[in-house]
PDB file of C-alpha atoms in Angstrom:
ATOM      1  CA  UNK A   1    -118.394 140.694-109.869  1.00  0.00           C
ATOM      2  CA  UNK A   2    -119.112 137.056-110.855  1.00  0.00           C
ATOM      3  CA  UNK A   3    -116.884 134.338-111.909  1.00  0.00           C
ATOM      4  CA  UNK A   4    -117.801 135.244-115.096  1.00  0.00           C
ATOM      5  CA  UNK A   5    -116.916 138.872-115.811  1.00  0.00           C
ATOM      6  CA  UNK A   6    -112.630 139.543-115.822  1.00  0.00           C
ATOM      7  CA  UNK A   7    -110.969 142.717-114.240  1.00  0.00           C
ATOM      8  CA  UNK A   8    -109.978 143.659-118.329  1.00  0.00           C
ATOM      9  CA  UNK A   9    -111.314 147.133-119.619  1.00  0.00           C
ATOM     10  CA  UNK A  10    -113.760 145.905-121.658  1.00  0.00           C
ATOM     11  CA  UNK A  11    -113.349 145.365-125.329  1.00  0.00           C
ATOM     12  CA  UNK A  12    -112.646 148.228-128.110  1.00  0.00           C
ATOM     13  CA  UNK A  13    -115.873 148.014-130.220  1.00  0.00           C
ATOM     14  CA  UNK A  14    -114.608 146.364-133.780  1.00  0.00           C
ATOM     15  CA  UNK A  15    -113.868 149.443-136.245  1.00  0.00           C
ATOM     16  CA  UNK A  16    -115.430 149.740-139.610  1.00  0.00           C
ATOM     17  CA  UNK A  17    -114.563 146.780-141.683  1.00  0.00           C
ATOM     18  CA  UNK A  18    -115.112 144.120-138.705  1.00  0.00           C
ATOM     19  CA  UNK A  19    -111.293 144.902-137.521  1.00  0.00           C
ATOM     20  CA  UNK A  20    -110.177 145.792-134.227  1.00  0.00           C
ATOM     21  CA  UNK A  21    -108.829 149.254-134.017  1.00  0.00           C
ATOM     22  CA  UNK A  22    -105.033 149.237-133.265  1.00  0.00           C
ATOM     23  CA  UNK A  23    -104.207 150.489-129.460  1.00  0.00           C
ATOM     24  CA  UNK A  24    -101.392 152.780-129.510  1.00  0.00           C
ATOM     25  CA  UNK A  25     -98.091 151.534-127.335  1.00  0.00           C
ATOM     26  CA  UNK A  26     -97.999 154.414-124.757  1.00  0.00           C
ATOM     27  CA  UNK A  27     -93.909 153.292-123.826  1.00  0.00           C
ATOM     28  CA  UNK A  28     -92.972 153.681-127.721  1.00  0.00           C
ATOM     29  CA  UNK A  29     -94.972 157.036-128.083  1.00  0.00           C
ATOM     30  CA  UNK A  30     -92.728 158.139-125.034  1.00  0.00           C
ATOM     31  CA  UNK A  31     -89.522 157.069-126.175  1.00  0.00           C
ATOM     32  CA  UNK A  32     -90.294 158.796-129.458  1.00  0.00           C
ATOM     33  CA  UNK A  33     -91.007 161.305-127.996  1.00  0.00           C
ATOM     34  CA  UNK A  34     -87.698 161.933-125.358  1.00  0.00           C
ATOM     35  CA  UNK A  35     -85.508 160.616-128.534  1.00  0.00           C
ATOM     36  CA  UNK A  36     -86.544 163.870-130.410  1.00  0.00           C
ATOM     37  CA  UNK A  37     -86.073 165.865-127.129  1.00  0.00           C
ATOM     38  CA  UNK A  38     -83.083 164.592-126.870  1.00  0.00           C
ATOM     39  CA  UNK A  39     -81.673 165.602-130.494  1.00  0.00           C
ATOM     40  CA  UNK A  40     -83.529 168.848-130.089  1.00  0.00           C
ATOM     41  CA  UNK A  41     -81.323 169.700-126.978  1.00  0.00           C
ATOM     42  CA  UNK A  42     -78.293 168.605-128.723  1.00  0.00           C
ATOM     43  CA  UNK A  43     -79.290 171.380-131.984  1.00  0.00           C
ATOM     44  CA  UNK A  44     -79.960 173.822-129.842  1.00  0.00           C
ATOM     45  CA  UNK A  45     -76.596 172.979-128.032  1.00  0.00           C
ATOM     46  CA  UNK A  46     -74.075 172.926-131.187  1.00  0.00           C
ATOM     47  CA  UNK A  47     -75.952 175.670-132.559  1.00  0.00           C
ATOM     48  CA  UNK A  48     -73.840 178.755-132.672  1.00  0.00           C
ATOM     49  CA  UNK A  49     -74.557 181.953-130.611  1.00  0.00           C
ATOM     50  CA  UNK A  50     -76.927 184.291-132.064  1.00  0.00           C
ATOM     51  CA  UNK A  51     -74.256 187.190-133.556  1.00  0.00           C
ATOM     52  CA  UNK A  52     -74.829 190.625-132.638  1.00  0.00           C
ATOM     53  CA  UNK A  53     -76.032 193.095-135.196  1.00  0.00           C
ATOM     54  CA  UNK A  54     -72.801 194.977-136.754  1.00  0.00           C
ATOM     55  CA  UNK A  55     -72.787 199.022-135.408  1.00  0.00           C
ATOM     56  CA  UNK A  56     -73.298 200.752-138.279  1.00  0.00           C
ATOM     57  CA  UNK A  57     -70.528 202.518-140.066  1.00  0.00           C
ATOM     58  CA  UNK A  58     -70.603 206.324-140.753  1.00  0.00           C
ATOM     59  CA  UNK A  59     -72.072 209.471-139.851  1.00  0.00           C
ATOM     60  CA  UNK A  60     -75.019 208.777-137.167  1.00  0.00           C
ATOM     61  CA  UNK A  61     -77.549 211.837-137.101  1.00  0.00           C
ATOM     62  CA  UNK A  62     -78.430 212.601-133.844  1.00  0.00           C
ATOM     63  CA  UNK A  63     -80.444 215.691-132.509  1.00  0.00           C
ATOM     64  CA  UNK A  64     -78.662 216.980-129.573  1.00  0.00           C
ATOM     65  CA  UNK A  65     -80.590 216.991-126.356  1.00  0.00           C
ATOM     66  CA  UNK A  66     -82.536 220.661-124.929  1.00  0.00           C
ATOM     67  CA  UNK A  67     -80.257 221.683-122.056  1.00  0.00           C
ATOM     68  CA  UNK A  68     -81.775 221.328-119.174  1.00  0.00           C
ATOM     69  CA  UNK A  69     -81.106 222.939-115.732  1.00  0.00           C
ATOM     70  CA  UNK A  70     -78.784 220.908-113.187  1.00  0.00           C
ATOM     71  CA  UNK A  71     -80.301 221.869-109.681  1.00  0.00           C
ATOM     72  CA  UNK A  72     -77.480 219.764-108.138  1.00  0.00           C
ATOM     73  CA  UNK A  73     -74.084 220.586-108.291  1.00  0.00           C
ATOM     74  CA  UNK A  74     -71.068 218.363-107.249  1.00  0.00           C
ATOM     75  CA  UNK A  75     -67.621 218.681-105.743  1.00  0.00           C
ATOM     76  CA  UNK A  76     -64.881 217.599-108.331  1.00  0.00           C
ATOM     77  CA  UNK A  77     -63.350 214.594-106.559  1.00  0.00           C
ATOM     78  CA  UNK A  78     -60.121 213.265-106.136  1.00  0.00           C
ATOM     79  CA  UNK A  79     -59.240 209.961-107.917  1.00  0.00           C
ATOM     80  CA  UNK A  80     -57.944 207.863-104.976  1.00  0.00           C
ATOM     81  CA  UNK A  81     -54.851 205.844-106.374  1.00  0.00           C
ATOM     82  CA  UNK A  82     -55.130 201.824-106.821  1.00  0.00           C
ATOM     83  CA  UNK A  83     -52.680 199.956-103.604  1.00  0.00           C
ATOM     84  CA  UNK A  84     -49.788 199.188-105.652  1.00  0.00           C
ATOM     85  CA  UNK A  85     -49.477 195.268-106.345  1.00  0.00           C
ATOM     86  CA  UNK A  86     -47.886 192.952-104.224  1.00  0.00           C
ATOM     87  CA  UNK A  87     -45.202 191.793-106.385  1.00  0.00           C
ATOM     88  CA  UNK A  88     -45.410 188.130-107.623  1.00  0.00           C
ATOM     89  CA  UNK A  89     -43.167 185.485-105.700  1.00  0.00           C
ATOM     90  CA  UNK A  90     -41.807 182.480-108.119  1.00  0.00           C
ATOM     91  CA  UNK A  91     -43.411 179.428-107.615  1.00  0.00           C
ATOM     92  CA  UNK A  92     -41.742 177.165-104.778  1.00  0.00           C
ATOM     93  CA  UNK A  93     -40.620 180.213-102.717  1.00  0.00           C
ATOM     94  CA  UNK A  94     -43.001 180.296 -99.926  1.00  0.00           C
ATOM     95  CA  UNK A  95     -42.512 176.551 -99.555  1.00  0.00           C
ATOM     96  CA  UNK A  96     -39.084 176.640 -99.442  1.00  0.00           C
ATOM     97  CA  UNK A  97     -38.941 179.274 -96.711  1.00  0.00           C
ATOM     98  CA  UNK A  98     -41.509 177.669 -94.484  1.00  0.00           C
ATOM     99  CA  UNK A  99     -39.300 174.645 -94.456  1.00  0.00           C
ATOM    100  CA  UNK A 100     -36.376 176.652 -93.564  1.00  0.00           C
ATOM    101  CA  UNK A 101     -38.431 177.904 -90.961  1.00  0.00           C
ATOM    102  CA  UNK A 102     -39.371 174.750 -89.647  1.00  0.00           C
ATOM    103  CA  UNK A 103     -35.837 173.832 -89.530  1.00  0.00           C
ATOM    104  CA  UNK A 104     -34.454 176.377 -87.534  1.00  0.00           C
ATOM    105  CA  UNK A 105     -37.845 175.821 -85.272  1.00  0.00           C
ATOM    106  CA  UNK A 106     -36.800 172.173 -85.029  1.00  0.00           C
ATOM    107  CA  UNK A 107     -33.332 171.851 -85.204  1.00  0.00           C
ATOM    108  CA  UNK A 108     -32.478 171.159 -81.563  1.00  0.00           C
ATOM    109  CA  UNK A 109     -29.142 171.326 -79.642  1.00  0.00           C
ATOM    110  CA  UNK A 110     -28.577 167.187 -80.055  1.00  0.00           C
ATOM    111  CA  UNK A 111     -27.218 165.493 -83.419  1.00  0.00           C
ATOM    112  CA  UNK A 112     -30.602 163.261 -83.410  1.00  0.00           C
ATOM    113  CA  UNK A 113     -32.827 166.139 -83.343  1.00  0.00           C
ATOM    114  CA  UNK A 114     -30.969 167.957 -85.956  1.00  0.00           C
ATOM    115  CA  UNK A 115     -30.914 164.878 -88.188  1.00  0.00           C
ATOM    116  CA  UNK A 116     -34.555 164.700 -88.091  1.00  0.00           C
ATOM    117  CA  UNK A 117     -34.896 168.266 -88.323  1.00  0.00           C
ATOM    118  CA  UNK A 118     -32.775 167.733 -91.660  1.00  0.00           C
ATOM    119  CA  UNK A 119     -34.732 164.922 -92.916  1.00  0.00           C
ATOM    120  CA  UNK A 120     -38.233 167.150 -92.627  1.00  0.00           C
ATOM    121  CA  UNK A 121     -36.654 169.606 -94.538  1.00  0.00           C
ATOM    122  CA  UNK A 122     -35.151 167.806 -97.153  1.00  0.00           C
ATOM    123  CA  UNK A 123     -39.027 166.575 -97.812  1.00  0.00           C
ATOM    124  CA  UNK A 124     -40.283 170.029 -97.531  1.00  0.00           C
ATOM    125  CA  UNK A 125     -37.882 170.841 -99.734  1.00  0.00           C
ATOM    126  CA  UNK A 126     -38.196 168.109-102.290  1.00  0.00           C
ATOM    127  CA  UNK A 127     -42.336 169.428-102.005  1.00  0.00           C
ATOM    128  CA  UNK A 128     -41.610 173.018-102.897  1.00  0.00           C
ATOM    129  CA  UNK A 129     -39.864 171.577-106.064  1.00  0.00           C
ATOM    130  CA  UNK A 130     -42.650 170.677-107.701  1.00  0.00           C
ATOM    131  CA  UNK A 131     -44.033 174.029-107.894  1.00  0.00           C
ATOM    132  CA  UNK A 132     -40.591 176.132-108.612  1.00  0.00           C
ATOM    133  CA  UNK A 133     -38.673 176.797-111.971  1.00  0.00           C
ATOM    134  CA  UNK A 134     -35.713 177.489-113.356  1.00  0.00           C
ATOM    135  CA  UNK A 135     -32.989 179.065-111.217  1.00  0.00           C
ATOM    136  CA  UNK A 136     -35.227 178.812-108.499  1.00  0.00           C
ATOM    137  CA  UNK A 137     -35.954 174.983-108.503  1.00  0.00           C
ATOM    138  CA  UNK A 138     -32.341 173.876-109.403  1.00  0.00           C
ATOM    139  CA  UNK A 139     -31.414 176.143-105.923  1.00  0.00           C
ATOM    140  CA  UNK A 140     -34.166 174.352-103.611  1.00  0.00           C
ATOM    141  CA  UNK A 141     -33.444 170.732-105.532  1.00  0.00           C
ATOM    142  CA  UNK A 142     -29.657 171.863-104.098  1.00  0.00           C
ATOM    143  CA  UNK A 143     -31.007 172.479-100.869  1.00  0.00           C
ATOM    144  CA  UNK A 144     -32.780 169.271-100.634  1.00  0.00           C
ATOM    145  CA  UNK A 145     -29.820 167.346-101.183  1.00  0.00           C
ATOM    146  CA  UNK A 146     -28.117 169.193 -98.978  1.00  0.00           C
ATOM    147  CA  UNK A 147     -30.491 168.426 -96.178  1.00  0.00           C
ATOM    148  CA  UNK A 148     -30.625 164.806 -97.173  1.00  0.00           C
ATOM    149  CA  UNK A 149     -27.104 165.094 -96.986  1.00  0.00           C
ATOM    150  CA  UNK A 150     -26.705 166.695 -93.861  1.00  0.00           C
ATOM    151  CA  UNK A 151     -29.386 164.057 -92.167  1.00  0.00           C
ATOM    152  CA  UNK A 152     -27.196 160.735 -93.720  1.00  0.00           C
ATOM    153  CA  UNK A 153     -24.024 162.766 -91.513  1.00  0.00           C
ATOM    154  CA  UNK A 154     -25.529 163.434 -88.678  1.00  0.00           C
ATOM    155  CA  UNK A 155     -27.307 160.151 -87.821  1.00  0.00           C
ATOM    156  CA  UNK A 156     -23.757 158.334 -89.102  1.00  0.00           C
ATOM    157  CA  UNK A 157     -24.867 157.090 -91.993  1.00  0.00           C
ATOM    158  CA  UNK A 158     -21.742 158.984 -93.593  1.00  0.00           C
ATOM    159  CA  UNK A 159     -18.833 159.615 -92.015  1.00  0.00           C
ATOM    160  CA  UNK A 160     -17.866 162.471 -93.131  1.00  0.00           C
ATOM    161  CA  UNK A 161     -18.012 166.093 -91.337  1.00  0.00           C
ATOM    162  CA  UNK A 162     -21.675 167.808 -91.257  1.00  0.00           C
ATOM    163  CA  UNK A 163     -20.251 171.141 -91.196  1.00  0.00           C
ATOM    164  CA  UNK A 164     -18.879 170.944 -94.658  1.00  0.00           C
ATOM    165  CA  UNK A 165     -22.519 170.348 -95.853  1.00  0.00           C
ATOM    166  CA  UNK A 166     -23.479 173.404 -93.207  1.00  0.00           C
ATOM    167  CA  UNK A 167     -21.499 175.766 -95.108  1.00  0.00           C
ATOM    168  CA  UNK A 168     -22.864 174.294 -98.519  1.00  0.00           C
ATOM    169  CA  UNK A 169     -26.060 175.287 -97.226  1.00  0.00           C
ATOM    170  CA  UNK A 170     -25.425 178.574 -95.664  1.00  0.00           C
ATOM    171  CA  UNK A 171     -24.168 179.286 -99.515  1.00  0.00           C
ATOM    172  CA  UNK A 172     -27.229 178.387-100.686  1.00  0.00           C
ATOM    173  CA  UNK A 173     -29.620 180.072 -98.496  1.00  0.00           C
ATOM    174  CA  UNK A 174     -29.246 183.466 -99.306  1.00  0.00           C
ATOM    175  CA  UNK A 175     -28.877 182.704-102.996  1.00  0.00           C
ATOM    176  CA  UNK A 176     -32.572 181.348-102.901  1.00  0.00           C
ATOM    177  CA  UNK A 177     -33.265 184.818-100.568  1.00  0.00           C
ATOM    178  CA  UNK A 178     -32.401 187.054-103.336  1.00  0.00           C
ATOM    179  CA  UNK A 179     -34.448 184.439-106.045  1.00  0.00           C
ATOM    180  CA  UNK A 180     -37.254 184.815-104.266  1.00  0.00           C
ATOM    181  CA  UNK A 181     -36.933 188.665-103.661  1.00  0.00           C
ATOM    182  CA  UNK A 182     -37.273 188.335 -99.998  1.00  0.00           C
TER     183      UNK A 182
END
């Protein structure tokens, strides 16, 4: 290539009339183009579901089918019953009991122990909350406090006697047992 000559695509020969015919813009024909894609797509989304055809209504003539022999015959069977359902627990229940569990599991034999033991429970507790209702939630909110309770008396934050809030507890217990239906 000389000097001369340019890398261009060489010229569009001049269209009738001595005027250059006009090129077409490639990036606007594509953005024309996805633009009515695009509100194609959303028609065909918003448009409802095709409906089924209504059944129709009244006598249907039908021919009834030539018997025909059965070569195979079958035992009647037995219908085996459905397991019966496990009944549903309220909400908060298995939550609650776990951190019973853990308390028992963690309590200890020293006052320290026990107070921490308490303290993890009363945030189980204050956990299983969220998911429980009614009777069930005000008796594990009552449990809670009675943890947090317990935890403030045995670390001597209150001096008052734990075992009062022990009883309070062992009340409450069973009362959240028979909630639950355990």
């Amino acid at each position: 290539m000389t000097e001369s000559q340019s890398a261009q695509p060489p010229a569009q020969p001049p269209a009738p009339g001595g005027r250059r015919a006009p090129r077409l813009d490639w990036a606007a024909v594509g953005s024309v183009a996805g633009a009515v894609a695009a509100i194609v797509a959303l028609v065909a989304y918003l448009a409802p579901p095709d409906m089924p055809q209504p059944l129709p209504v009244g006598p249907v003539a039908t021919t009834p089918a030539p018997p025909t022999p059965d070569p195979i015959t079958t035992r009647p069977t037995t219908p085996v019953p459905a397991p019966p359902l496990s009944a549903v627990r309220p909400g908060g229940c298995d939550k609650a009991e776990a951190a019973l569990a853990a308390y028992r599991r963690n309590a200890g034999a020293t006052p320290s122990s026990q107070a921490a033991a308490a303290n993890q429970a009363h945030l189980d507790l204050m956990g299983a909350v969220l998911d429980a209702e009614g009777m069930v939630g005000s008796t594990i909110s009552r449990l809670a406090a009675e943890f947090q309770e317990l935890s403030f008396r045995l670390t001597g934050m209150v001096s008052s006697d734990p075992n009062q809030v022990i009883a309070d507890i062992n009340t409450d217990i069973p009362q959240l047992t028979r909630l639950c239906g355990s």
